[in-house]
Amino acid sequence: MSSTFWIIIAGAVLTYFTRAGGHLVLSRFERIHPRVEAGLNAVPAAVLTTLVAPAAMEGGPAEIAALVTGAAISLLGGGMMTIFFVSAGVLIALRQVLG
Amino acid sequence: MTADTYAGRRPSSDFLRGARQSVPIVLAVVPFGLLFGALAVEHGLSTFEAILMSATLYAGASQMVGIDLFSSRIAPWVVVLSIVAVNFRHVLYSATIGRYLDHWTPLQRAVGFFFLVDPQFAEAERRMERSEPLSFAWYMGLALPVYLCWVGETWLGALFGQLIPDTHTFGIDFILPIYFLALVMSFRKRPLWLPVVAISAVASIIAYRTVGSPWHVSIGALAGVFFGALFTPAKPGKETGI
């Protein structure tokens, strides 16, 4: 087997450990400290933000407009699909116009 | 996504409910899966290796990083380390969601964690927020369509990669940030949401500029998590932000 094959397998095994590991470590504790609990409750916002922020910073007007549109629709109560399609529409349209 | 009812908690209906909720995820991921397959072959992976990667690693961003490094002459362990660095955030997902899985069997947990990708985690957290039971059937109903489509798209992308249109014109390169933004917004009722988002954003951008990718994800995430841990009022329940 090629080295590519073994890199994939090693990466897959270690990735699985990251997905099971957090729970395995935490489940060793009888009680979770309230501060840890509060930190974990911040995980969705904290982690998912890091997947958006650098892309937003690197983006031009079309990308920023798409993200602002998405945030606005969300604040107005729009669902995931609405946000997704309208923002993508804004992005594609502006990229056509702005080049 | 408001169609959930409490009537009929049979595993099969829970599974279907999860499958229905997987539709937006599947749609968001389609172009990305095709793109990965195409790029993998372009970078010298065989179709088999591309599919193997999607089927076993099942982590889009780290797969992109991986194929980028395969084509350069970099030591294998560095490639593996880079993949793990991108995926380190899953430790936080696992610890967060593991708190709700006491009613799962160890085998169910072992299987479930394999599928713990970003949208899977976010949907599970949203489900807990709505106080709906996080059953294994629902979880797999959400996970399997996303997983199977991801592997299938990799295959199609590897076969027909040269047919993929200009990713910039069609906005494909920016679909995932839009999708992740929607996920971030969906948690805005949480305590300290706005400051956590602001701190993670600033920290990840600074880290992106200084330390570089992919470390900005872990650094930005930990900054937000520590802020949440330190500054959340002792009695949670009070809302801040919007």
GROMACS .gro file of C-alpha atoms in nm:
model
  341
    1MET     CA    1   0.000   0.000   0.000
    2SER     CA    2   0.117   0.350  -0.081
    3SER     CA    3   0.216   0.606   0.181
    4THR     CA    4  -0.096   0.801   0.080
    5PHE     CA    5  -0.307   0.508   0.192
    6TRP     CA    6  -0.141   0.496   0.535
    7ILE     CA    7  -0.162   0.872   0.580
    8ILE     CA    8  -0.536   0.852   0.515
    9ILE     CA    9  -0.578   0.565   0.762
   10ALA     CA   10  -0.368   0.735   1.031
   11GLY     CA   11  -0.557   1.061   0.978
   12ALA     CA   12  -0.888   0.877   1.001
   13VAL     CA   13  -0.797   0.695   1.322
   14LEU     CA   14  -0.672   1.012   1.491
   15THR     CA   15  -0.976   1.208   1.369
   16TYR     CA   16  -1.198   0.945   1.527
   17PHE     CA   17  -1.005   0.990   1.853
   18THR     CA   18  -1.078   1.364   1.846
   19ARG     CA   19  -1.449   1.287   1.801
   20ALA     CA   20  -1.464   1.028   2.079
   21GLY     CA   21  -1.188   1.174   2.296
   22GLY     CA   22  -1.361   1.479   2.440
   23HIS     CA   23  -1.636   1.261   2.577
   24LEU     CA   24  -1.398   0.990   2.700
   25VAL     CA   25  -1.200   1.245   2.900
   26LEU     CA   26  -1.503   1.426   3.037
   27SER     CA   27  -1.688   1.106   3.131
   28ARG     CA   28  -1.409   1.017   3.375
   29PHE     CA   29  -1.530   1.295   3.602
   30GLU     CA   30  -1.823   1.225   3.828
   31ARG     CA   31  -1.948   1.583   3.822
   32ILE     CA   32  -1.876   1.855   3.572
   33HIS     CA   33  -1.772   2.186   3.724
   34PRO     CA   34  -2.019   2.468   3.645
   35ARG     CA   35  -1.738   2.666   3.478
   36VAL     CA   36  -1.658   2.373   3.249
   37GLU     CA   37  -2.028   2.341   3.181
   38ALA     CA   38  -2.046   2.710   3.088
   39GLY     CA   39  -1.743   2.675   2.864
   40LEU     CA   40  -1.896   2.379   2.684
   41ASN     CA   41  -2.219   2.572   2.632
   42ALA     CA   42  -2.012   2.832   2.448
   43VAL     CA   43  -1.863   2.569   2.215
   44PRO     CA   44  -2.109   2.597   1.923
   45ALA     CA   45  -2.079   2.974   1.891
   46ALA     CA   46  -1.705   2.976   1.959
   47VAL     CA   47  -1.600   2.699   1.720
   48LEU     CA   48  -1.839   2.772   1.434
   49THR     CA   49  -1.743   3.140   1.440
   50THR     CA   50  -1.381   3.051   1.367
   51LEU     CA   51  -1.498   2.879   1.048
   52VAL     CA   52  -1.659   3.204   0.928
   53ALA     CA   53  -1.445   3.491   1.057
   54PRO     CA   54  -1.125   3.452   0.850
   55ALA     CA   55  -1.330   3.389   0.535
   56ALA     CA   56  -1.531   3.703   0.607
   57MET     CA   57  -1.214   3.904   0.664
   58GLU     CA   58  -1.063   3.785   0.336
   59GLY     CA   59  -1.387   3.843   0.149
   60GLY     CA   60  -1.470   4.135  -0.075
   61PRO     CA   61  -1.798   4.331  -0.092
   62ALA     CA   62  -1.992   4.039  -0.244
   63GLU     CA   63  -1.887   3.800   0.032
   64ILE     CA   64  -1.955   4.052   0.309
   65ALA     CA   65  -2.296   4.135   0.161
   66ALA     CA   66  -2.384   3.765   0.148
   67LEU     CA   67  -2.295   3.717   0.515
   68VAL     CA   68  -2.478   4.032   0.625
   69THR     CA   69  -2.784   3.916   0.431
   70GLY     CA   70  -2.768   3.578   0.601
   71ALA     CA   71  -2.738   3.732   0.948
   72ALA     CA   72  -3.028   3.971   0.877
   73ILE     CA   73  -3.256   3.692   0.755
   74SER     CA   74  -3.171   3.492   1.064
   75LEU     CA   75  -3.257   3.786   1.292
   76LEU     CA   76  -3.588   3.823   1.109
   77GLY     CA   77  -3.664   3.461   1.191
   78GLY     CA   78  -3.578   3.302   0.858
   79GLY     CA   79  -3.492   2.933   0.851
   80MET     CA   80  -3.174   2.762   0.745
   81MET     CA   81  -3.284   2.704   0.386
   82THR     CA   82  -3.397   3.065   0.337
   83ILE     CA   83  -3.068   3.199   0.471
   84PHE     CA   84  -2.876   2.959   0.257
   85PHE     CA   85  -3.045   3.024  -0.075
   86VAL     CA   86  -3.094   3.400  -0.043
   87SER     CA   87  -2.734   3.457   0.072
   88ALA     CA   88  -2.594   3.238  -0.203
   89GLY     CA   89  -2.813   3.430  -0.450
   90VAL     CA   90  -2.680   3.763  -0.326
   91LEU     CA   91  -2.324   3.633  -0.348
   92ILE     CA   92  -2.358   3.499  -0.702
   93ALA     CA   93  -2.542   3.809  -0.827
   94LEU     CA   94  -2.289   4.051  -0.679
   95ARG     CA   95  -1.997   3.849  -0.810
   96GLN     CA   96  -2.146   3.873  -1.159
   97VAL     CA   97  -2.186   4.249  -1.124
   98LEU     CA   98  -1.857   4.321  -0.946
   99GLY     CA   99  -1.657   4.067  -1.140
  100MET     CA  100  -3.791   2.228   1.104
  101THR     CA  101  -4.084   2.315   1.328
  102ALA     CA  102  -4.275   2.007   1.218
  103ASP     CA  103  -4.144   1.800   1.508
  104THR     CA  104  -4.416   1.662   1.725
  105TYR     CA  105  -4.402   1.469   2.043
  106ALA     CA  106  -4.646   1.212   1.916
  107GLY     CA  107  -4.505   0.875   1.823
  108ARG     CA  108  -4.149   0.843   1.947
  109ARG     CA  109  -4.086   0.526   1.750
  110PRO     CA  110  -3.725   0.486   1.638
  111SER     CA  111  -3.834   0.474   1.273
  112SER     CA  112  -4.018   0.807   1.293
  113ASP     CA  113  -3.725   0.960   1.481
  114PHE     CA  114  -3.495   0.837   1.208
  115LEU     CA  115  -3.715   0.997   0.940
  116ARG     CA  116  -3.731   1.321   1.134
  117GLY     CA  117  -3.352   1.330   1.140
  118ALA     CA  118  -3.336   1.246   0.771
  119ARG     CA  119  -3.571   1.534   0.694
  120GLN     CA  120  -3.350   1.772   0.890
  121SER     CA  121  -3.047   1.653   0.696
  122VAL     CA  122  -3.175   1.806   0.370
  123PRO     CA  123  -3.023   2.156   0.414
  124ILE     CA  124  -2.693   2.002   0.522
  125VAL     CA  125  -2.686   1.769   0.224
  126LEU     CA  126  -2.758   2.060  -0.012
  127ALA     CA  127  -2.488   2.279   0.142
  128VAL     CA  128  -2.233   2.002   0.115
  129VAL     CA  129  -2.306   1.881  -0.242
  130PRO     CA  130  -2.077   2.123  -0.428
  131PHE     CA  131  -1.808   2.081  -0.167
  132GLY     CA  132  -1.810   1.701  -0.198
  133LEU     CA  133  -1.788   1.717  -0.577
  134LEU     CA  134  -1.510   1.972  -0.550
  135PHE     CA  135  -1.316   1.753  -0.308
  136GLY     CA  136  -1.336   1.454  -0.541
  137ALA     CA  137  -1.221   1.661  -0.836
  138LEU     CA  138  -0.935   1.828  -0.649
  139ALA     CA  139  -0.820   1.498  -0.498
  140VAL     CA  140  -0.774   1.343  -0.842
  141GLU     CA  141  -0.613   1.662  -0.967
  142HIS     CA  142  -0.362   1.635  -0.682
  143GLY     CA  143  -0.267   1.283  -0.783
  144LEU     CA  144  -0.488   1.069  -0.562
  145SER     CA  145  -0.654   0.769  -0.721
  146THR     CA  146  -1.034   0.754  -0.724
  147PHE     CA  147  -1.010   0.479  -0.463
  148GLU     CA  148  -0.792   0.691  -0.235
  149ALA     CA  149  -1.027   0.989  -0.269
  150ILE     CA  150  -1.327   0.778  -0.174
  151LEU     CA  151  -1.133   0.606   0.105
  152MET     CA  152  -1.048   0.947   0.247
  153SER     CA  153  -1.409   1.066   0.245
  154ALA     CA  154  -1.536   0.737   0.385
  155THR     CA  155  -1.286   0.704   0.671
  156LEU     CA  156  -1.178   1.058   0.759
  157TYR     CA  157  -1.516   1.216   0.685
  158ALA     CA  158  -1.400   1.570   0.761
  159GLY     CA  159  -1.414   1.804   0.463
  160ALA     CA  160  -1.179   2.082   0.564
  161SER     CA  161  -0.906   1.846   0.682
  162GLN     CA  162  -0.940   1.641   0.365
  163MET     CA  163  -0.875   1.955   0.159
  164VAL     CA  164  -0.568   2.028   0.369
  165GLY     CA  165  -0.455   1.670   0.328
  166ILE     CA  166  -0.469   1.662  -0.051
  167ASP     CA  167  -0.291   1.996  -0.064
  168LEU     CA  168   0.000   1.843   0.126
  169PHE     CA  169   0.008   1.507  -0.054
  170SER     CA  170   0.120   1.674  -0.373
  171SER     CA  171   0.409   1.857  -0.206
  172ARG     CA  172   0.707   1.668  -0.074
  173ILE     CA  173   0.620   1.681   0.292
  174ALA     CA  174   0.692   1.412   0.553
  175PRO     CA  175   0.388   1.185   0.609
  176TRP     CA  176   0.371   1.260   0.981
  177VAL     CA  177   0.344   1.632   0.905
  178VAL     CA  178   0.047   1.564   0.679
  179VAL     CA  179  -0.118   1.355   0.952
  180LEU     CA  180  -0.046   1.623   1.212
  181SER     CA  181  -0.201   1.889   0.990
  182ILE     CA  182  -0.515   1.680   0.944
  183VAL     CA  183  -0.543   1.634   1.320
  184ALA     CA  184  -0.483   2.006   1.379
  185VAL     CA  185  -0.780   2.091   1.157
  186ASN     CA  186  -0.993   1.834   1.335
  187PHE     CA  187  -0.894   1.918   1.690
  188ARG     CA  188  -1.216   2.118   1.736
  189HIS     CA  189  -1.403   1.786   1.741
  190VAL     CA  190  -1.266   1.725   2.092
  191LEU     CA  191  -1.482   2.016   2.205
  192TYR     CA  192  -1.785   1.886   2.014
  193SER     CA  193  -1.739   1.544   2.168
  194ALA     CA  194  -1.711   1.677   2.523
  195THR     CA  195  -2.011   1.905   2.472
  196ILE     CA  196  -2.247   1.654   2.322
  197GLY     CA  197  -2.128   1.358   2.528
  198ARG     CA  198  -2.310   1.510   2.826
  199TYR     CA  199  -2.645   1.424   2.665
  200LEU     CA  200  -2.567   1.070   2.557
  201ASP     CA  201  -2.591   0.883   2.888
  202HIS     CA  202  -2.892   0.692   2.759
  203TRP     CA  203  -2.701   0.557   2.458
  204THR     CA  204  -2.525   0.221   2.476
  205PRO     CA  205  -2.144   0.227   2.452
  206LEU     CA  206  -2.169   0.084   2.101
  207GLN     CA  207  -2.414   0.354   1.995
  208ARG     CA  208  -2.175   0.616   2.128
  209ALA     CA  209  -1.879   0.454   1.952
  210VAL     CA  210  -2.072   0.461   1.623
  211GLY     CA  211  -2.225   0.803   1.677
  212PHE     CA  212  -1.897   0.983   1.741
  213PHE     CA  213  -1.766   0.875   1.402
  214PHE     CA  214  -2.031   1.097   1.239
  215LEU     CA  215  -1.973   1.401   1.462
  216VAL     CA  216  -1.906   1.659   1.189
  217ASP     CA  217  -1.977   2.032   1.228
  218PRO     CA  218  -2.341   2.036   1.110
  219GLN     CA  219  -2.416   1.712   1.295
  220PHE     CA  220  -2.294   1.870   1.617
  221ALA     CA  221  -2.483   2.193   1.555
  222GLU     CA  222  -2.812   2.017   1.481
  223ALA     CA  223  -2.776   1.796   1.786
  224GLU     CA  224  -2.710   2.100   2.006
  225ARG     CA  225  -3.012   2.279   1.859
  226ARG     CA  226  -3.220   1.975   1.935
  227MET     CA  227  -3.109   1.982   2.297
  228GLU     CA  228  -3.192   2.353   2.311
  229ARG     CA  229  -3.547   2.272   2.206
  230SER     CA  230  -3.551   2.005   2.479
  231GLU     CA  231  -3.624   1.730   2.232
  232PRO     CA  232  -3.480   1.387   2.305
  233LEU     CA  233  -3.150   1.316   2.137
  234SER     CA  234  -3.221   0.961   2.032
  235PHE     CA  235  -2.976   0.743   1.846
  236ALA     CA  236  -3.234   0.691   1.569
  237TRP     CA  237  -3.272   1.066   1.513
  238TYR     CA  238  -2.895   1.114   1.520
  239MET     CA  239  -2.835   0.845   1.260
  240GLY     CA  240  -3.125   0.968   1.049
  241LEU     CA  241  -2.945   1.300   1.028
  242ALA     CA  242  -2.598   1.149   0.988
  243LEU     CA  243  -2.641   0.878   0.725
  244PRO     CA  244  -2.779   1.087   0.434
  245VAL     CA  245  -2.502   1.343   0.485
  246TYR     CA  246  -2.236   1.074   0.505
  247LEU     CA  247  -2.357   0.871   0.208
  248CYS     CA  248  -2.392   1.181  -0.009
  249TRP     CA  249  -2.046   1.298   0.091
  250VAL     CA  250  -1.889   0.969  -0.015
  251GLY     CA  251  -2.101   0.954  -0.332
  252GLU     CA  252  -2.015   1.311  -0.430
  253THR     CA  253  -1.647   1.240  -0.382
  254TRP     CA  254  -1.680   0.952  -0.625
  255LEU     CA  255  -1.871   1.162  -0.881
  256GLY     CA  256  -1.627   1.450  -0.842
  257ALA     CA  257  -1.333   1.217  -0.893
  258LEU     CA  258  -1.491   1.072  -1.209
  259PHE     CA  259  -1.628   1.390  -1.365
  260GLY     CA  260  -1.412   1.655  -1.198
  261GLN     CA  261  -1.321   1.831  -1.521
  262LEU     CA  262  -1.691   1.911  -1.573
  263ILE     CA  263  -1.720   2.116  -1.254
  264PRO     CA  264  -1.795   2.478  -1.342
  265ASP     CA  265  -1.599   2.780  -1.225
  266THR     CA  266  -1.625   2.763  -0.846
  267HIS     CA  267  -1.585   3.138  -0.802
  268THR     CA  268  -1.861   3.245  -1.041
  269PHE     CA  269  -2.107   3.004  -0.885
  270GLY     CA  270  -2.013   3.096  -0.531
  271ILE     CA  271  -1.915   2.739  -0.444
  272ASP     CA  272  -1.602   2.848  -0.260
  273PHE     CA  273  -1.807   3.058  -0.019
  274ILE     CA  274  -2.102   2.828   0.046
  275LEU     CA  275  -1.963   2.679   0.363
  276PRO     CA  276  -1.893   3.014   0.535
  277ILE     CA  277  -2.254   3.112   0.462
  278TYR     CA  278  -2.374   2.783   0.600
  279PHE     CA  279  -2.160   2.813   0.913
  280LEU     CA  280  -2.281   3.167   0.967
  281ALA     CA  281  -2.639   3.040   0.963
  282LEU     CA  282  -2.539   2.784   1.227
  283VAL     CA  283  -2.369   3.049   1.441
  284MET     CA  284  -2.682   3.266   1.425
  285SER     CA  285  -2.903   2.976   1.530
  286PHE     CA  286  -2.734   2.976   1.873
  287ARG     CA  287  -2.794   3.343   1.945
  288LYS     CA  288  -3.028   3.275   2.239
  289ARG     CA  289  -2.742   3.132   2.443
  290PRO     CA  290  -2.590   3.324   2.734
  291LEU     CA  291  -2.303   3.552   2.629
  292TRP     CA  292  -2.355   3.459   2.263
  293LEU     CA  293  -2.253   3.796   2.122
  294PRO     CA  294  -1.932   3.841   2.324
  295VAL     CA  295  -1.831   3.479   2.263
  296VAL     CA  296  -1.879   3.524   1.888
  297ALA     CA  297  -1.689   3.854   1.893
  298ILE     CA  298  -1.396   3.714   2.089
  299SER     CA  299  -1.371   3.396   1.882
  300ALA     CA  300  -1.389   3.602   1.562
  301VAL     CA  301  -1.114   3.842   1.668
  302ALA     CA  302  -0.893   3.567   1.811
  303SER     CA  303  -0.929   3.346   1.504
  304ILE     CA  304  -0.854   3.634   1.267
  305ILE     CA  305  -0.544   3.734   1.465
  306ALA     CA  306  -0.431   3.370   1.478
  307TYR     CA  307  -0.501   3.330   1.107
  308ARG     CA  308  -0.278   3.629   1.035
  309THR     CA  309   0.001   3.532   1.275
  310VAL     CA  310   0.017   3.159   1.354
  311GLY     CA  311  -0.161   3.066   1.034
  312SER     CA  312  -0.421   2.813   0.926
  313PRO     CA  313  -0.540   2.567   1.056
  314TRP     CA  314  -0.443   2.668   1.409
  315HIS     CA  315  -0.672   2.970   1.399
  316VAL     CA  316  -0.971   2.737   1.448
  317SER     CA  317  -0.847   2.586   1.775
  318ILE     CA  318  -0.708   2.915   1.904
  319GLY     CA  319  -1.021   3.115   1.822
  320ALA     CA  320  -1.245   2.841   1.962
  321LEU     CA  321  -1.055   2.814   2.290
  322ALA     CA  322  -1.062   3.192   2.334
  323GLY     CA  323  -1.443   3.191   2.309
  324VAL     CA  324  -1.481   2.883   2.528
  325PHE     CA  325  -1.259   3.025   2.803
  326PHE     CA  326  -1.451   3.351   2.791
  327GLY     CA  327  -1.777   3.158   2.828
  328ALA     CA  328  -1.634   2.954   3.114
  329LEU     CA  329  -1.504   3.258   3.304
  330PHE     CA  330  -1.780   3.510   3.250
  331THR     CA  331  -2.103   3.315   3.235
  332PRO     CA  332  -2.303   3.412   3.545
  333ALA     CA  333  -2.311   3.140   3.808
  334LYS     CA  334  -2.682   3.098   3.755
  335PRO     CA  335  -2.729   3.050   3.382
  336GLY     CA  336  -3.058   3.139   3.223
  337LYS     CA  337  -3.016   3.514   3.190
  338GLU     CA  338  -2.980   3.610   2.828
  339THR     CA  339  -2.748   3.866   2.687
  340GLY     CA  340  -2.694   3.972   2.331
  341ILE     CA  341  -2.977   3.996   2.087
   0.00000   0.00000   0.00000
